[in-house]
PDB file of C-alpha atoms in Angstrom:
ATOM      1  CA  MET Y   1      -6.726   0.866  10.718  1.00 83.00           C
ATOM      2  CA  LYS Y   2      -3.989  -0.044  13.146  1.00 86.00           C
ATOM      3  CA  GLN Y   3      -3.610  -3.400  11.386  1.00 93.00           C
ATOM      4  CA  LEU Y   4      -2.981  -1.665   8.038  1.00 96.00           C
ATOM      5  CA  PHE Y   5       0.030   0.180   9.437  1.00 96.00           C
ATOM      6  CA  LYS Y   6       1.657  -3.014  10.770  1.00 95.00           C
ATOM      7  CA  ASN Y   7       2.728  -3.858   7.209  1.00 97.00           C
ATOM      8  CA  SER Y   8       5.843  -2.854   5.262  1.00 98.00           C
ATOM      9  CA  THR Y   9       5.914   0.437   3.364  1.00 98.00           C
ATOM     10  CA  LEU Y  10       5.475  -1.222  -0.038  1.00 98.00           C
ATOM     11  CA  THR Y  11       2.554  -3.312   1.219  1.00 98.00           C
ATOM     12  CA  ILE Y  12       0.864  -0.270   2.762  1.00 98.00           C
ATOM     13  CA  ALA Y  13       1.310   1.690  -0.490  1.00 98.00           C
ATOM     14  CA  LYS Y  14      -0.616  -1.062  -2.293  1.00 98.00           C
ATOM     15  CA  LYS Y  15      -3.220  -1.590   0.453  1.00 98.00           C
ATOM     16  CA  LEU Y  16      -4.133   2.116   0.481  1.00 98.00           C
ATOM     17  CA  LEU Y  17      -5.346   1.778  -3.124  1.00 98.00           C
ATOM     18  CA  GLY Y  18      -9.115   1.504  -3.211  1.00 98.00           C
ATOM     19  CA  MET Y  19      -9.527   2.823   0.323  1.00 98.00           C
ATOM     20  CA  THR Y  20     -11.538   5.982   0.939  1.00 98.00           C
ATOM     21  CA  LEU Y  21      -9.747   9.003   2.352  1.00 98.00           C
ATOM     22  CA  ILE Y  22     -12.082  11.464   4.082  1.00 98.00           C
ATOM     23  CA  VAL Y  23     -11.194  14.937   5.334  1.00 98.00           C
ATOM     24  CA  ASN Y  24     -13.439  16.357   8.041  1.00 97.00           C
ATOM     25  CA  HIS Y  25     -13.657  20.118   8.255  1.00 96.00           C
ATOM     26  CA  LYS Y  26     -15.936  21.829  10.785  1.00 91.00           C
ATOM     27  CA  ASN Y  27     -19.044  21.773   8.573  1.00 93.00           C
ATOM     28  CA  ILE Y  28     -17.875  19.894   5.505  1.00 96.00           C
ATOM     29  CA  THR Y  29     -16.680  16.397   4.695  1.00 98.00           C
ATOM     30  CA  CYS Y  30     -14.841  15.702   1.464  1.00 98.00           C
ATOM     31  CA  GLY Y  31     -12.680  13.015  -0.049  1.00 98.00           C
ATOM     32  CA  GLY Y  32     -12.613  10.031  -2.309  1.00 98.00           C
ATOM     33  CA  ILE Y  33     -10.944   6.797  -3.323  1.00 98.00           C
ATOM     34  CA  ILE Y  34      -7.161   6.578  -3.285  1.00 98.00           C
ATOM     35  CA  THR Y  35      -6.048   5.558  -6.783  1.00 98.00           C
ATOM     36  CA  GLU Y  36      -2.298   6.230  -6.779  1.00 98.00           C
ATOM     37  CA  THR Y  37       0.514   6.062  -4.213  1.00 98.00           C
ATOM     38  CA  GLU Y  38       4.311   6.048  -4.061  1.00 98.00           C
ATOM     39  CA  ALA Y  39       6.538   4.450  -1.425  1.00 98.00           C
ATOM     40  CA  TYR Y  40       9.687   5.973   0.106  1.00 98.00           C
ATOM     41  CA  THR Y  41      12.056   4.558   2.727  1.00 98.00           C
ATOM     42  CA  GLU Y  42      15.338   5.749   4.169  1.00 97.00           C
ATOM     43  CA  THR Y  43      17.198   3.178   2.027  1.00 97.00           C
ATOM     44  CA  ASP Y  44      15.930   4.988  -1.086  1.00 96.00           C
ATOM     45  CA  PRO Y  45      17.984   7.891  -2.536  1.00 96.00           C
ATOM     46  CA  ALA Y  46      14.752   9.733  -3.459  1.00 95.00           C
ATOM     47  CA  CYS Y  47      13.575   9.736   0.180  1.00 95.00           C
ATOM     48  CA  HIS Y  48      13.780  12.928   2.254  1.00 95.00           C
ATOM     49  CA  ALA Y  49      15.461  10.874   4.983  1.00 97.00           C
ATOM     50  CA  TYR Y  50      17.899   8.907   2.823  1.00 95.00           C
ATOM     51  CA  LYS Y  51      20.447   7.028   4.946  1.00 96.00           C
ATOM     52  CA  GLY Y  52      18.552   8.054   8.093  1.00 94.00           C
ATOM     53  CA  LYS Y  53      19.311  11.777   7.756  1.00 95.00           C
ATOM     54  CA  LYS Y  54      16.965  13.628  10.109  1.00 95.00           C
ATOM     55  CA  THR Y  55      16.036  17.273   9.518  1.00 95.00           C
ATOM     56  CA  LYS Y  56      13.418  19.681  10.823  1.00 93.00           C
ATOM     57  CA  ARG Y  57      11.421  19.055   7.639  1.00 93.00           C
ATOM     58  CA  ASN Y  58      11.423  15.237   7.724  1.00 96.00           C
ATOM     59  CA  GLN Y  59      11.425  14.485  11.483  1.00 97.00           C
ATOM     60  CA  ILE Y  60       7.819  13.221  11.325  1.00 98.00           C
ATOM     61  CA  MET Y  61       8.983  10.404   9.019  1.00 98.00           C
ATOM     62  CA  PHE Y  62      10.857   8.888  11.973  1.00 98.00           C
ATOM     63  CA  LYS Y  63       7.694   8.501  14.064  1.00 97.00           C
ATOM     64  CA  GLU Y  64       5.756   5.258  14.245  1.00 96.00           C
ATOM     65  CA  ALA Y  65       3.457   4.236  11.433  1.00 98.00           C
ATOM     66  CA  GLY Y  66       0.162   6.051  11.031  1.00 98.00           C
ATOM     67  CA  HIS Y  67       1.369   9.636  11.393  1.00 98.00           C
ATOM     68  CA  ILE Y  68       0.636  12.269   8.773  1.00 98.00           C
ATOM     69  CA  TYR Y  69       3.680  13.754   7.037  1.00 98.00           C
ATOM     70  CA  ILE Y  70       2.966  16.937   5.080  1.00 98.00           C
ATOM     71  CA  TYR Y  71       5.857  18.663   3.351  1.00 97.00           C
ATOM     72  CA  PHE Y  72       6.314  21.818   1.290  1.00 95.00           C
ATOM     73  CA  ILE Y  73       7.683  21.642  -2.278  1.00 90.00           C
ATOM     74  CA  TYR Y  74       8.624  24.101  -4.997  1.00 85.00           C
ATOM     75  CA  GLY Y  75       8.088  26.991  -2.575  1.00 85.00           C
ATOM     76  CA  MET Y  76       4.324  26.822  -3.077  1.00 91.00           C
ATOM     77  CA  TYR Y  77       2.723  23.379  -2.655  1.00 96.00           C
ATOM     78  CA  TYR Y  78       2.164  20.779   0.046  1.00 97.00           C
ATOM     79  CA  CYS Y  79       2.083  16.990  -0.327  1.00 98.00           C
ATOM     80  CA  LEU Y  80       0.341  14.409   1.885  1.00 98.00           C
ATOM     81  CA  ASN Y  81       2.105  11.266   3.107  1.00 98.00           C
ATOM     82  CA  PHE Y  82       1.420   8.601   5.696  1.00 98.00           C
ATOM     83  CA  VAL Y  83       4.335   7.437   7.816  1.00 98.00           C
ATOM     84  CA  THR Y  84       5.039   3.710   7.791  1.00 98.00           C
ATOM     85  CA  GLU Y  85       7.362   1.291   9.579  1.00 97.00           C
ATOM     86  CA  LYS Y  86       8.588   1.367  13.172  1.00 96.00           C
ATOM     87  CA  ASN Y  87       9.520   4.349  15.318  1.00 96.00           C
ATOM     88  CA  GLY Y  88      13.015   5.574  14.383  1.00 97.00           C
ATOM     89  CA  TYR Y  89      13.003   4.242  10.792  1.00 98.00           C
ATOM     90  CA  ALA Y  90      12.031   6.864   8.204  1.00 98.00           C
ATOM     91  CA  ALA Y  91       9.481   5.708   5.648  1.00 98.00           C
ATOM     92  CA  ALA Y  92       6.239   7.040   4.189  1.00 98.00           C
ATOM     93  CA  VAL Y  93       3.693   6.638   1.419  1.00 98.00           C
ATOM     94  CA  LEU Y  94       2.896   9.644  -0.765  1.00 98.00           C
ATOM     95  CA  ILE Y  95      -0.764   9.961  -1.758  1.00 98.00           C
ATOM     96  CA  ARG Y  96      -0.609  10.912  -5.454  1.00 98.00           C
ATOM     97  CA  ASN Y  97      -4.181  10.681  -6.702  1.00 98.00           C
ATOM     98  CA  ILE Y  98      -7.704  10.456  -5.317  1.00 98.00           C
ATOM     99  CA  LYS Y  99     -10.951   9.983  -7.235  1.00 97.00           C
ATOM    100  CA  ALA Y 100     -13.295  12.560  -5.698  1.00 97.00           C
ATOM    101  CA  THR Y 101     -16.548  11.059  -4.393  1.00 97.00           C
ATOM    102  CA  THR Y 102     -17.603  13.200  -1.417  1.00 97.00           C
ATOM    103  CA  GLY Y 103     -17.914  16.968  -1.004  1.00 97.00           C
ATOM    104  CA  ILE Y 104     -17.322  17.589  -4.691  1.00 96.00           C
ATOM    105  CA  SER Y 105     -18.704  21.148  -4.630  1.00 95.00           C
ATOM    106  CA  PHE Y 106     -16.288  22.023  -1.780  1.00 97.00           C
ATOM    107  CA  ILE Y 107     -13.386  20.514  -3.746  1.00 97.00           C
ATOM    108  CA  GLN Y 108     -14.445  22.421  -6.874  1.00 96.00           C
ATOM    109  CA  ASP Y 109     -14.574  25.652  -4.859  1.00 96.00           C
ATOM    110  CA  ASN Y 110     -10.974  25.001  -3.798  1.00 96.00           C
ATOM    111  CA  ARG Y 111      -9.958  24.253  -7.405  1.00 95.00           C
ATOM    112  CA  PRO Y 112     -12.273  26.579  -9.390  1.00 93.00           C
ATOM    113  CA  GLN Y 113     -10.290  26.285 -12.623  1.00 91.00           C
ATOM    114  CA  ILE Y 114     -11.113  22.542 -12.818  1.00 87.00           C
ATOM    115  CA  ARG Y 115     -14.666  21.333 -13.331  1.00 77.00           C
ATOM    116  CA  SER Y 116     -14.056  17.739 -14.383  1.00 84.00           C
ATOM    117  CA  THR Y 117     -14.268  15.497 -11.326  1.00 84.00           C
ATOM    118  CA  LYS Y 118     -11.654  13.251 -12.975  1.00 86.00           C
ATOM    119  CA  ASN Y 119      -8.981  15.964 -12.637  1.00 91.00           C
ATOM    120  CA  LEU Y 120      -9.934  17.517  -9.303  1.00 95.00           C
ATOM    121  CA  LEU Y 121      -7.491  15.524  -7.180  1.00 97.00           C
ATOM    122  CA  ASN Y 122      -5.122  14.047  -9.783  1.00 96.00           C
ATOM    123  CA  GLY Y 123      -1.800  15.030  -8.273  1.00 96.00           C
ATOM    124  CA  PRO Y 124      -0.232  15.207  -4.825  1.00 97.00           C
ATOM    125  CA  ALA Y 125      -0.381  19.009  -4.498  1.00 97.00           C
ATOM    126  CA  LYS Y 126      -3.766  19.237  -6.244  1.00 97.00           C
ATOM    127  CA  LEU Y 127      -5.382  16.870  -3.760  1.00 98.00           C
ATOM    128  CA  VAL Y 128      -4.029  18.802  -0.779  1.00 98.00           C
ATOM    129  CA  ILE Y 129      -5.483  22.026  -2.227  1.00 98.00           C
ATOM    130  CA  GLY Y 130      -8.773  20.434  -3.285  1.00 98.00           C
ATOM    131  CA  LEU Y 131      -9.395  18.710   0.028  1.00 98.00           C
ATOM    132  CA  GLY Y 132      -8.365  21.766   2.060  1.00 98.00           C
ATOM    133  CA  ILE Y 133      -5.700  19.800   3.945  1.00 98.00           C
ATOM    134  CA  ASN Y 134      -4.020  22.041   6.503  1.00 97.00           C
ATOM    135  CA  SER Y 135      -0.224  21.893   6.791  1.00 97.00           C
ATOM    136  CA  LYS Y 136      -0.682  22.217  10.562  1.00 97.00           C
ATOM    137  CA  TRP Y 137      -1.946  18.619  10.504  1.00 98.00           C
ATOM    138  CA  ASN Y 138       1.650  17.488   9.932  1.00 98.00           C
ATOM    139  CA  GLY Y 139       2.476  15.036  12.729  1.00 98.00           C
ATOM    140  CA  LEU Y 140      -1.106  14.094  13.642  1.00 98.00           C
ATOM    141  CA  SER Y 141      -1.892  10.391  13.895  1.00 98.00           C
ATOM    142  CA  LEU Y 142      -4.412   8.692  11.630  1.00 98.00           C
ATOM    143  CA  LEU Y 143      -4.922   6.232  14.488  1.00 97.00           C
ATOM    144  CA  ASN Y 144      -6.480   8.992  16.604  1.00 97.00           C
ATOM    145  CA  PRO Y 145     -10.267   8.934  16.056  1.00 96.00           C
ATOM    146  CA  ASN Y 146     -10.302  12.760  16.223  1.00 97.00           C
ATOM    147  CA  CYS Y 147      -7.825  13.141  13.356  1.00 98.00           C
ATOM    148  CA  PRO Y 148      -9.323  15.327  10.586  1.00 98.00           C
ATOM    149  CA  ILE Y 149      -8.125  12.787   7.994  1.00 98.00           C
ATOM    150  CA  GLN Y 150      -9.661   9.319   8.165  1.00 98.00           C
ATOM    151  CA  LEU Y 151      -9.303   6.165   6.085  1.00 98.00           C
ATOM    152  CA  PHE Y 152     -12.187   3.769   5.451  1.00 96.00           C
ATOM    153  CA  GLY Y 153     -13.107   0.802   3.344  1.00 96.00           C
ATOM    154  CA  LYS Y 154     -11.277  -2.052   1.767  1.00 96.00           C
ATOM    155  CA  SER Y 155      -8.202  -2.211  -0.393  1.00 97.00           C
ATOM    156  CA  ALA Y 156      -8.509  -2.837  -4.118  1.00 97.00           C
ATOM    157  CA  ASP Y 157      -8.087  -6.370  -5.406  1.00 97.00           C
ATOM    158  CA  HIS Y 158      -4.438  -7.206  -5.938  1.00 95.00           C
ATOM    159  CA  ASN Y 159      -5.022  -7.921  -9.652  1.00 97.00           C
ATOM    160  CA  GLN Y 160      -6.242  -4.327 -10.198  1.00 97.00           C
ATOM    161  CA  ILE Y 161      -2.961  -2.785  -9.042  1.00 98.00           C
ATOM    162  CA  LYS Y 162      -0.465  -1.531 -11.611  1.00 98.00           C
ATOM    163  CA  ILE Y 163       3.200  -0.899 -10.765  1.00 98.00           C
ATOM    164  CA  SER Y 164       5.700   1.524 -12.305  1.00 97.00           C
ATOM    165  CA  SER Y 165       8.588   3.860 -11.596  1.00 96.00           C
ATOM    166  CA  ARG Y 166       7.857   6.903  -9.468  1.00 95.00           C
ATOM    167  CA  ILE Y 167       7.166  10.300 -11.003  1.00 92.00           C
ATOM    168  CA  GLY Y 168       9.120  13.559 -10.677  1.00 90.00           C
ATOM    169  CA  ILE Y 169      12.277  12.237  -9.030  1.00 93.00           C
ATOM    170  CA  SER Y 170      15.878  12.215 -10.226  1.00 93.00           C
ATOM    171  CA  LYS Y 171      17.284   9.492  -7.949  1.00 95.00           C
ATOM    172  CA  GLY Y 172      15.922   6.011  -7.310  1.00 95.00           C
ATOM    173  CA  LYS Y 173      14.061   6.029 -10.640  1.00 93.00           C
ATOM    174  CA  GLU Y 174      14.757   2.325 -11.125  1.00 95.00           C
ATOM    175  CA  LEU Y 175      12.621   1.396  -8.108  1.00 96.00           C
ATOM    176  CA  GLN Y 176       9.158   0.225  -9.084  1.00 97.00           C
ATOM    177  CA  TRP Y 177       7.505   1.883  -6.071  1.00 98.00           C
ATOM    178  CA  ARG Y 178       4.591   3.691  -7.720  1.00 98.00           C
ATOM    179  CA  PHE Y 179       1.260   1.881  -7.440  1.00 98.00           C
ATOM    180  CA  TYR Y 180      -2.012   2.822  -9.133  1.00 98.00           C
ATOM    181  CA  LEU Y 181      -5.425   1.557 -10.195  1.00 98.00           C
TER     182      LEU Y 181
END
């Protein structure tokens, strides 16, 4: 895992595709295969830390690679990111979509209005809700074996990865920093 986070933000965003993200709760394990990511760095006008601006909200982005960055949007939802790059440089990868494979009944209980496994975790806020990710995990390190979020498996083959503009942003739309299977 440590080796994964020694790469650049764009490389990590691609390498996360195909890997399995598992969330460990006290008595339940849930998760699935990461199928969509977006990259953000402080050189990007869509980034929370554009031009190195540090705030209470984004301070985790300035930590070393492998930390969890969870932020609140629209006054009601949380999004899951993994910090990338070196300590002091703000960058992260947003996890946009996961194909549910483990703990599906738990995920369905968290998203009772959705029964199709295809749509259980098909959005950044939806996957946080479905997987029961706690906002208090903001700042934890994925490199700690006791972290409730773990990554396993291999990356998808490079030829399976599609690239496009990111979704739901008004600045930096020209950057092709969205990656998906």
